[in-house]
Amino acid sequence: MVGGGKDAFIGAVHRIAARIDGEYDLVAGALSSTPERSRDSGVALGLDPDRCYGSFEEMAGAEAARPDGIEAVAIVTPNHVHGPAAAAFLRRGIHVICDKPLTATMAQAAELEAAIRASDALFILTHNYTGYPMIRQARAMIAAGDLGRIRIVQVEYAQDWLTEAAEATGTNKQAEWRTDPERSGAGGSIGDIGTHAHNLACFVTGLTVESLSADLHSFVPGRRVDDNAHILLRLNNGARGMLWCSQVAPGNENGLRLRVYGEKGGLEWGQEDPNYLWYTPFGEPKRLLTRKGAGAGDAANAVSRTPGGHPEGYLEGFANIYTGAARAIRAAQASQRAPDLDLLPGLEEGLAGMRFIDACIRSSRDDAAWVTP
Amino acid sequence: MVGGGKDAFIGAVHRIAARIDGEYDLVAGALSSTPERSRDSGVALGLDPDRCYGSFEEMAGAEAARPDGIEAVAIVTPNHVHGPAAAAFLRRGIHVICDKPLTATMAQAAELEAAIRASDALFILTHNYTGYPMIRQARAMIAAGDLGRIRIVQVEYAQDWLTEAAEATGTNKQAEWRTDPERSGAGGSIGDIGTHAHNLACFVTGLTVESLSADLHSFVPGRRVDDNAHILLRLNNGARGMLWCSQVAPGNENGLRLRVYGEKGGLEWGQEDPNYLWYTPFGEPKRLLTRKGAGAGDAANAVSRTPGGHPEGYLEGFANIYTGAARAIRAAQASQRAPDLDLLPGLEEGLAGMRFIDACIRSSRDDAAWVTP
Amino acid sequence: MVGGGKDAFIGAVHRIAARIDGEYDLVAGALSSTPERSRDSGVALGLDPDRCYGSFEEMAGAEAARPDGIEAVAIVTPNHVHGPAAAAFLRRGIHVICDKPLTATMAQAAELEAAIRASDALFILTHNYTGYPMIRQARAMIAAGDLGRIRIVQVEYAQDWLTEAAEATGTNKQAEWRTDPERSGAGGSIGDIGTHAHNLACFVTGLTVESLSADLHSFVPGRRVDDNAHILLRLNNGARGMLWCSQVAPGNENGLRLRVYGEKGGLEWGQEDPNYLWYTPFGEPKRLLTRKGAGAGDAANAVSRTPGGHPEGYLEGFANIYTGAARAIRAAQASQRAPDLDLLPGLEEGLAGMRFIDACIRSSRDDAAWVTP
Amino acid sequence: MVGGGKDAFIGAVHRIAARIDGEYDLVAGALSSTPERSRDSGVALGLDPDRCYGSFEEMAGAEAARPDGIEAVAIVTPNHVHGPAAAAFLRRGIHVICDKPLTATMAQAAELEAAIRASDALFILTHNYTGYPMIRQARAMIAAGDLGRIRIVQVEYAQDWLTEAAEATGTNKQAEWRTDPERSGAGGSIGDIGTHAHNLACFVTGLTVESLSADLHSFVPGRRVDDNAHILLRLNNGARGMLWCSQVAPGNENGLRLRVYGEKGGLEWGQEDPNYLWYTPFGEPKRLLTRKGAGAGDAANAVSRTPGGHPEGYLEGFANIYTGAARAIRAAQASQRAPDLDLLPGLEEGLAGMRFIDACIRSSRDDAAWVTP
């Protein structure tokens, strides 16, 4: 693991997600940006001190040289480190599981793209919300035509943790780097959570954004990146949509919600209650589909661990990406292609996300003009 | 009553709303556009046949001439009749309670404005959703500063009854006139329900829309007006917002929902569950305020009839407009101004709605350019 | 109207319910137990002072003697007055619409039964919750066999307004008479709200209670009647059930909830969200049936006024009893039987309720022994 | 691990729960009741074939003899094996984590009690629902007096998977042993899920059941144990309650719900939406407390892994028991007592559960007479 030392919320999430299905052992790390803190964090996690490295470069070199070196690495640093770190491992044939967004800048994204294309190793991007069983169910239903031609996509991701200037208190590392364009990229809320919303909408519908009109805004005085974004979407099949993301909406903890409407029906899902999917065939009563319940199909059941009514959550959804990655890695080691590889987000989704962020910023600077991502 | 004969959903609603608090008696009507059907409908409603008129002109003249003539008239026709009918009664000093939107066209609106300004009689526009107790509560809380400065306004109004071409079946009068630009005006969903969403957002926040960017669309082949609208909003205090209205979103019956976020807290309300208002002071647990419950204040209690937990609905909210109008009429008859007259929608709100429709259409024709309503 | 003067919550409810569909005019009343207050209340409601009476006896006599005397009377007094007041009108051939429970005591019930049987006039008991459209829907579905043989009935009615000793504050008339055995009867919560729960369960399932085991309790020191009741039910088809009612459960405003499970499916309904009915055919996804929505049938639609998504509530449900009574009265005046008379609660339901209260008290005094109602 | 081979739902749950926080490695097992299947299951899970045993006796002996033998064992067999298996390991000083209920019979429970008391090793019973953060929150709030004296406890656990005779199809191992008195014990639903409801109510309130009146029933023809139970409760502080459990209630997947009402407030929680806890201080609006949200305190936060809005579920709650057990074992190895040992269910809770089952059966056989557990 690269990154994920103390104070790093997402590192612990990745570690649990990797453990849930027993497919990974954590054996090495460059967990912090200073050698000493990296070692401390590693030992605290039970790593062999010899495999606690001071930098990702050192780690990539040393692990590649070991006969028992790591097969895959998780990169969970701030965004500006994603690119160089991933490249260092990919170059050495080590599979990479990387947090989103792909990188902090378009230039870094292009460099990383080259590194990925030049490597035989796999690159998986943890757009974790695509791992939820009922999201897989929604995608499968739309692919099967249950909604008919898609007309409308309403997606939103609302939080409230940046309602005040948390980055200015001196005690909130998360808020600091996520509102720092040097580390986070030019997008604030749009990069941190808007990309998740964009990715989810595309994953579920199978559509792409053809053009968008974005009105980004920063409500908190002194904030250097957007904390709210209102975006009109035109999708490649003629569908229209809206995307709202905000980190200043009091009462919203982690409100990622997706609604899709087609000629024949509608689907509604919310991340905070992820075991439910609302399905309305036009002209019939609304149905509550539940994970592993009567209405759940193969796509959902393949990534469920417990019977209906035993709620699975964020960590299990995240674990579905990790376990899918493990299967893909195992297949790759056998020179095969995992059958469900197309369900795993990777380079393509990462580039789409970067183009989305870039397009939003371009559009917003041009007073919400329509731009092509 | 003008309009509201057979097959007219909204006429029956107005009649019940007028009855609930016992403030009105229905004694005369021009209920249909043909004299015979008007008479039949009137007699079926128990009207004296002598007071069932063949046209609103006839009715206005005859009632104004009677010593026991009507004090007020309800106009519940298709939109293109609102203006001339209202003017006919206003001219004769008869108070008018009129369905929204104000008129079908901007030109009609200007004519009606002149008629209203020239009359001593009151003109009330039934933006009925402002009559809900918890909407009054929300408005009062925002006015009192409970949310601090408002930053974000998310409002939507989703239905599904026009998902298919109901207007082409030959059996759905409602669908026919509401999708006919001659009778409904140039706006489809934006005029029928978008104006309610716009009005509600402004009523609750006390803000106005400074500029908007609208993407209107008609998904059903052959439909002559928009059936879906995606709109970016910029409000006069610097707040930003989104408005979505749709009549082709399967699974939505009458989904008018409003969310408002400010520096200090957030409010969320949905029309289908109108007795609840969610309030989150930033940094504290979300609270469920209920009509006549512990968290409801004077503004809500003044328009509630039953204790908490005894749900009041659409008709009671509508009745609150009618009963407010009765108080205003009684005050006017005593040459006074009713203390809560500013809570009643009228000319100003009607013009704002017309400018909103017009701005949406102008913006959409210009590829969602920003326009001023 | 008898009773229903100032401070009387339920009187105003009856008046609105009678008005909603325009079937009744309020023309006379004995609204309070003292002549003077009765007159004041009547005049405040717009009654002719000549028809504001000092007692129900006076009113019954005078109205029966008038050529334009009332056709029907609503009795909305405390429980101990129901019997004698109803009898006074029935004796004179005036139809009676009476609040529940039937009377305060079994002896009064027997006397009233005799009066009803001796009269040609109708006797309607306002078990108003049976008027909700989705309750009619549930009843029709069960009667049609959609749930198969019923096995389990879970019904509850929870409130919190008596959590503290509201009757001892000297300012709460409602709390005073409802906790006074002389006026309310020996049952407290069991009479006030438990009877509604019992009636609703029987109305929906078509079953009767064969035996019950009741554990009544009074939690508030000094309270003279039960404020909480836990009851096991055995129904006449072999089904089992539970009834809980409480007036000391903080967080419950008017929580009447019914769940019925059969061999083939389940139904769930809650009074505070009355436009929804949850239906699960065993082995299929849960469906949300909505008033006037795709899954609503004739039984519900017959008592609905507005399209789906336009919430109807407590007053509309109550009005359905009043309007049903109007149809029944009109039929009776034509010497006919209204086709839906069996949907209206009356003597039979009233007696069942009295036997239920009596059985609960007997059982509880015998340490929750099984008794037959 | 003993038990938990193929077809064993709960074995996989225990393995994931043990892995989530990285405190356990699975190294040995007697996973099935036949040596061959045990070996197959073990190898499939990646165990060393030498540590795949044919019986728990063999495993206990061999592991105790190894220098690297297991420190703790998880017992996840049908109920009748719990006692002898646990005793075999406890006798050898190996800590035991055992599924509930304690045993199949009271006699087995007494034997196991003796074995536990005679051993220095720890015995943890996986009443896993006590591991949910918001359940810990509820317990802490009640202990702190937030609800005042507790008056009413409503607990229920409803499922529908045995609505039909699943045990007679020949394909449902779960249904077979859970309805077989030889393997499950005399209680059906009451033992399988009623014990969870009983345990949860006692854990949260800190109260015990002083007497109960139970009406058990088996609705499915041919079923040998109860599939529905209705129970009145009297608690040791004078509170009253109800417990309903059912496996034949269509539409309920895993509906464990707890509501507790006291003199000063109420709490409501449902297992299927476990990140929420509803709290109403009497006379104030209802509040929605969320895991790691503004209203969550130390007791909940200590067992939460992710920020609010990132749902944790059944497996995380289960893992909290396992991780608590790991801390307790580590403390025991250091001859200390873990500070939160009293939060872990063990012998005392197991015996209370057995007495509860036994009392229900005794009461029900005596027509729901009051009995003391």
mmCIF file of N, CA and C in Angstrom, chain C residues 311-372:
data_model
loop_
_atom_site.group_PDB
_atom_site.id
_atom_site.type_symbol
_atom_site.label_atom_id
_atom_site.label_comp_id
_atom_site.label_asym_id
_atom_site.label_seq_id
_atom_site.Cartn_x
_atom_site.Cartn_y
_atom_site.Cartn_z
ATOM 1 N N PRO C 311 -51.875 13.883 -1.695
ATOM 2 C CA PRO C 311 -52.244 13.143 -0.490
ATOM 3 C C PRO C 311 -53.597 13.526 0.094
ATOM 4 N N GLU C 312 -54.386 12.520 0.378
ATOM 5 C CA GLU C 312 -55.599 12.713 1.165
ATOM 6 C C GLU C 312 -55.311 12.210 2.578
ATOM 7 N N GLY C 313 -56.005 12.761 3.557
ATOM 8 C CA GLY C 313 -55.626 12.448 4.921
ATOM 9 C C GLY C 313 -56.784 12.080 5.813
ATOM 10 N N TYR C 314 -56.597 12.419 7.063
ATOM 11 C CA TYR C 314 -57.516 12.060 8.133
ATOM 12 C C TYR C 314 -58.920 12.610 7.877
ATOM 13 N N LEU C 315 -58.983 13.867 7.473
ATOM 14 C CA LEU C 315 -60.308 14.483 7.300
ATOM 15 C C LEU C 315 -61.054 13.868 6.122
ATOM 16 N N GLU C 316 -60.348 13.542 5.060
ATOM 17 C CA GLU C 316 -60.988 12.905 3.918
ATOM 18 C C GLU C 316 -61.470 11.496 4.274
ATOM 19 N N GLY C 317 -60.660 10.775 5.055
ATOM 20 C CA GLY C 317 -61.098 9.451 5.498
ATOM 21 C C GLY C 317 -62.348 9.549 6.341
ATOM 22 N N PHE C 318 -62.350 10.523 7.221
ATOM 23 C CA PHE C 318 -63.525 10.755 8.075
ATOM 24 C C PHE C 318 -64.725 11.137 7.205
ATOM 25 N N ALA C 319 -64.472 11.972 6.210
ATOM 26 C CA ALA C 319 -65.553 12.399 5.316
ATOM 27 C C ALA C 319 -66.165 11.213 4.570
ATOM 28 N N ASN C 320 -65.343 10.210 4.312
ATOM 29 C CA ASN C 320 -65.895 9.046 3.608
ATOM 30 C C ASN C 320 -66.971 8.346 4.435
ATOM 31 N N ILE C 321 -66.831 8.396 5.757
ATOM 32 C CA ILE C 321 -67.892 7.835 6.607
ATOM 33 C C ILE C 321 -69.134 8.726 6.506
ATOM 34 N N TYR C 322 -68.938 10.005 6.597
ATOM 35 C CA TYR C 322 -70.075 10.924 6.534
ATOM 36 C C TYR C 322 -70.800 10.835 5.184
ATOM 37 N N THR C 323 -70.022 10.768 4.117
ATOM 38 C CA THR C 323 -70.660 10.734 2.804
ATOM 39 C C THR C 323 -71.346 9.386 2.577
ATOM 40 N N GLY C 324 -70.719 8.337 3.088
ATOM 41 C CA GLY C 324 -71.397 7.040 3.044
ATOM 42 C C GLY C 324 -72.700 7.074 3.823
ATOM 43 N N ALA C 325 -72.656 7.734 4.967
ATOM 44 C CA ALA C 325 -73.875 7.857 5.771
ATOM 45 C C ALA C 325 -74.942 8.650 5.020
ATOM 46 N N ALA C 326 -74.531 9.690 4.317
ATOM 47 C CA ALA C 326 -75.503 10.489 3.555
ATOM 48 C C ALA C 326 -76.187 9.629 2.493
ATOM 49 N N ARG C 327 -75.369 8.811 1.825
ATOM 50 C CA ARG C 327 -75.972 7.925 0.816
ATOM 51 C C ARG C 327 -76.933 6.935 1.464
ATOM 52 N N ALA C 328 -76.538 6.433 2.619
ATOM 53 C CA ALA C 328 -77.390 5.461 3.317
ATOM 54 C C ALA C 328 -78.692 6.121 3.768
ATOM 55 N N ILE C 329 -78.578 7.354 4.246
ATOM 56 C CA ILE C 329 -79.780 8.070 4.697
ATOM 57 C C ILE C 329 -80.711 8.336 3.512
ATOM 58 N N ARG C 330 -80.110 8.750 2.407
ATOM 59 C CA ARG C 330 -80.921 9.028 1.223
ATOM 60 C C ARG C 330 -81.626 7.740 0.744
ATOM 61 N N ALA C 331 -80.874 6.649 0.788
ATOM 62 C CA ALA C 331 -81.489 5.371 0.404
ATOM 63 C C ALA C 331 -82.623 5.023 1.359
ATOM 64 N N ALA C 332 -82.366 5.229 2.664
ATOM 65 C CA ALA C 332 -83.398 4.897 3.655
ATOM 66 C C ALA C 332 -84.650 5.733 3.436
ATOM 67 N N GLN C 333 -84.430 6.984 3.078
ATOM 68 C CA GLN C 333 -85.587 7.855 2.825
ATOM 69 C C GLN C 333 -86.386 7.361 1.627
ATOM 70 N N ALA C 334 -85.715 6.643 0.731
ATOM 71 C CA ALA C 334 -86.417 6.041 -0.402
ATOM 72 C C ALA C 334 -86.774 4.590 -0.116
ATOM 73 N N SER C 335 -86.728 4.243 1.195
ATOM 74 C CA SER C 335 -87.049 2.865 1.606
ATOM 75 C C SER C 335 -86.169 1.835 0.925
ATOM 76 N N GLN C 336 -84.918 2.226 0.707
ATOM 77 C CA GLN C 336 -83.986 1.281 0.113
ATOM 78 C C GLN C 336 -82.805 1.079 1.048
ATOM 79 N N ARG C 337 -81.956 0.150 0.640
ATOM 80 C CA ARG C 337 -80.747 -0.121 1.412
ATOM 81 C C ARG C 337 -79.569 0.294 0.538
ATOM 82 N N ALA C 338 -78.724 1.167 1.047
ATOM 83 C CA ALA C 338 -77.579 1.617 0.262
ATOM 84 C C ALA C 338 -76.682 0.419 -0.036
ATOM 85 N N PRO C 339 -76.154 0.348 -1.253
ATOM 86 C CA PRO C 339 -75.387 -0.844 -1.639
ATOM 87 C C PRO C 339 -74.119 -1.033 -0.800
ATOM 88 N N ASP C 340 -73.550 0.058 -0.305
ATOM 89 C CA ASP C 340 -72.319 -0.100 0.468
ATOM 90 C C ASP C 340 -72.554 0.079 1.955
ATOM 91 N N LEU C 341 -73.779 -0.218 2.389
ATOM 92 C CA LEU C 341 -74.098 -0.033 3.807
ATOM 93 C C LEU C 341 -73.220 -0.914 4.692
ATOM 94 N N ASP C 342 -72.832 -2.076 4.199
ATOM 95 C CA ASP C 342 -72.024 -2.964 5.031
ATOM 96 C C ASP C 342 -70.617 -2.420 5.274
ATOM 97 N N LEU C 343 -70.230 -1.384 4.533
ATOM 98 C CA LEU C 343 -68.928 -0.768 4.792
ATOM 99 C C LEU C 343 -68.994 0.252 5.924
ATOM 100 N N LEU C 344 -70.202 0.621 6.329
ATOM 101 C CA LEU C 344 -70.361 1.637 7.361
ATOM 102 C C LEU C 344 -70.448 0.992 8.735
ATOM 103 N N PRO C 345 -69.617 1.431 9.664
ATOM 104 C CA PRO C 345 -69.714 0.883 11.022
ATOM 105 C C PRO C 345 -70.985 1.350 11.710
ATOM 106 N N GLY C 346 -71.583 0.471 12.516
ATOM 107 C CA GLY C 346 -72.827 0.812 13.187
ATOM 108 C C GLY C 346 -72.972 0.055 14.491
ATOM 109 N N LEU C 347 -74.171 -0.388 14.760
ATOM 110 C CA LEU C 347 -74.445 -1.045 16.035
ATOM 111 C C LEU C 347 -73.547 -2.250 16.254
ATOM 112 N N GLU C 348 -73.452 -3.096 15.245
ATOM 113 C CA GLU C 348 -72.692 -4.333 15.413
ATOM 114 C C GLU C 348 -71.247 -4.045 15.806
ATOM 115 N N GLU C 349 -70.634 -3.111 15.102
ATOM 116 C CA GLU C 349 -69.255 -2.761 15.401
ATOM 117 C C GLU C 349 -69.159 -2.101 16.776
ATOM 118 N N GLY C 350 -70.171 -1.327 17.105
ATOM 119 C CA GLY C 350 -70.172 -0.677 18.411
ATOM 120 C C GLY C 350 -70.244 -1.689 19.545
ATOM 121 N N LEU C 351 -71.109 -2.673 19.380
ATOM 122 C CA LEU C 351 -71.210 -3.706 20.415
ATOM 123 C C LEU C 351 -69.931 -4.519 20.493
ATOM 124 N N ALA C 352 -69.358 -4.823 19.332
ATOM 125 C CA ALA C 352 -68.095 -5.572 19.333
ATOM 126 C C ALA C 352 -67.019 -4.790 20.076
ATOM 127 N N GLY C 353 -67.004 -3.496 19.879
ATOM 128 C CA GLY C 353 -66.030 -2.658 20.573
ATOM 129 C C GLY C 353 -66.261 -2.670 22.085
ATOM 130 N N MET C 354 -67.514 -2.594 22.494
ATOM 131 C CA MET C 354 -67.818 -2.599 23.932
ATOM 132 C C MET C 354 -67.432 -3.936 24.553
ATOM 133 N N ARG C 355 -67.734 -5.017 23.844
ATOM 134 C CA ARG C 355 -67.357 -6.339 24.369
ATOM 135 C C ARG C 355 -65.843 -6.471 24.435
ATOM 136 N N PHE C 356 -65.174 -5.864 23.459
ATOM 137 C CA PHE C 356 -63.708 -5.906 23.449
ATOM 138 C C PHE C 356 -63.146 -5.178 24.679
ATOM 139 N N ILE C 357 -63.640 -3.974 24.936
ATOM 140 C CA ILE C 357 -63.171 -3.224 26.119
ATOM 141 C C ILE C 357 -63.436 -4.030 27.379
ATOM 142 N N ASP C 358 -64.652 -4.524 27.481
ATOM 143 C CA ASP C 358 -65.042 -5.285 28.669
ATOM 144 C C ASP C 358 -64.169 -6.524 28.846
ATOM 145 N N ALA C 359 -63.906 -7.208 27.744
ATOM 146 C CA ALA C 359 -63.084 -8.421 27.827
ATOM 147 C C ALA C 359 -61.668 -8.072 28.261
ATOM 148 N N CYS C 360 -61.128 -6.989 27.739
ATOM 149 C CA CYS C 360 -59.769 -6.589 28.119
ATOM 150 C C CYS C 360 -59.690 -6.319 29.612
ATOM 151 N N ILE C 361 -60.700 -5.642 30.129
ATOM 152 C CA ILE C 361 -60.667 -5.304 31.550
ATOM 153 C C ILE C 361 -60.834 -6.561 32.396
ATOM 154 N N ARG C 362 -61.747 -7.429 31.993
ATOM 155 C CA ARG C 362 -61.908 -8.686 32.737
ATOM 156 C C ARG C 362 -60.625 -9.509 32.712
ATOM 157 N N SER C 363 -60.031 -9.624 31.520
ATOM 158 C CA SER C 363 -58.814 -10.422 31.398
ATOM 159 C C SER C 363 -57.700 -9.841 32.250
ATOM 160 N N SER C 364 -57.538 -8.548 32.164
ATOM 161 C CA SER C 364 -56.423 -7.924 32.875
ATOM 162 C C SER C 364 -56.588 -8.065 34.380
ATOM 163 N N ARG C 365 -57.839 -7.955 34.843
ATOM 164 C CA ARG C 365 -58.064 -8.128 36.292
ATOM 165 C C ARG C 365 -57.762 -9.553 36.724
ATOM 166 N N ASP C 366 -57.871 -10.490 35.799
ATOM 167 C CA ASP C 366 -57.582 -11.899 36.111
ATOM 168 C C ASP C 366 -56.178 -12.261 35.615
ATOM 169 N N ASP C 367 -55.274 -11.292 35.674
ATOM 170 C CA ASP C 367 -53.858 -11.534 35.340
ATOM 171 C C ASP C 367 -53.669 -12.038 33.912
ATOM 172 N N ALA C 368 -54.377 -11.409 32.998
ATOM 173 C CA ALA C 368 -54.244 -11.716 31.575
ATOM 174 C C ALA C 368 -54.726 -13.127 31.223
ATOM 175 N N ALA C 369 -55.739 -13.584 31.932
ATOM 176 C CA ALA C 369 -56.363 -14.862 31.562
ATOM 177 C C ALA C 369 -57.075 -14.707 30.212
ATOM 178 N N TRP C 370 -57.219 -15.818 29.511
ATOM 179 C CA TRP C 370 -57.968 -15.777 28.251
ATOM 180 C C TRP C 370 -59.449 -15.584 28.544
ATOM 181 N N VAL C 371 -60.059 -14.669 27.873
ATOM 182 C CA VAL C 371 -61.502 -14.457 28.011
ATOM 183 C C VAL C 371 -62.112 -14.303 26.619
ATOM 184 N N THR C 372 -63.418 -14.518 26.573
ATOM 185 C CA THR C 372 -64.145 -14.382 25.309
ATOM 186 C C THR C 372 -64.826 -13.017 25.279
#
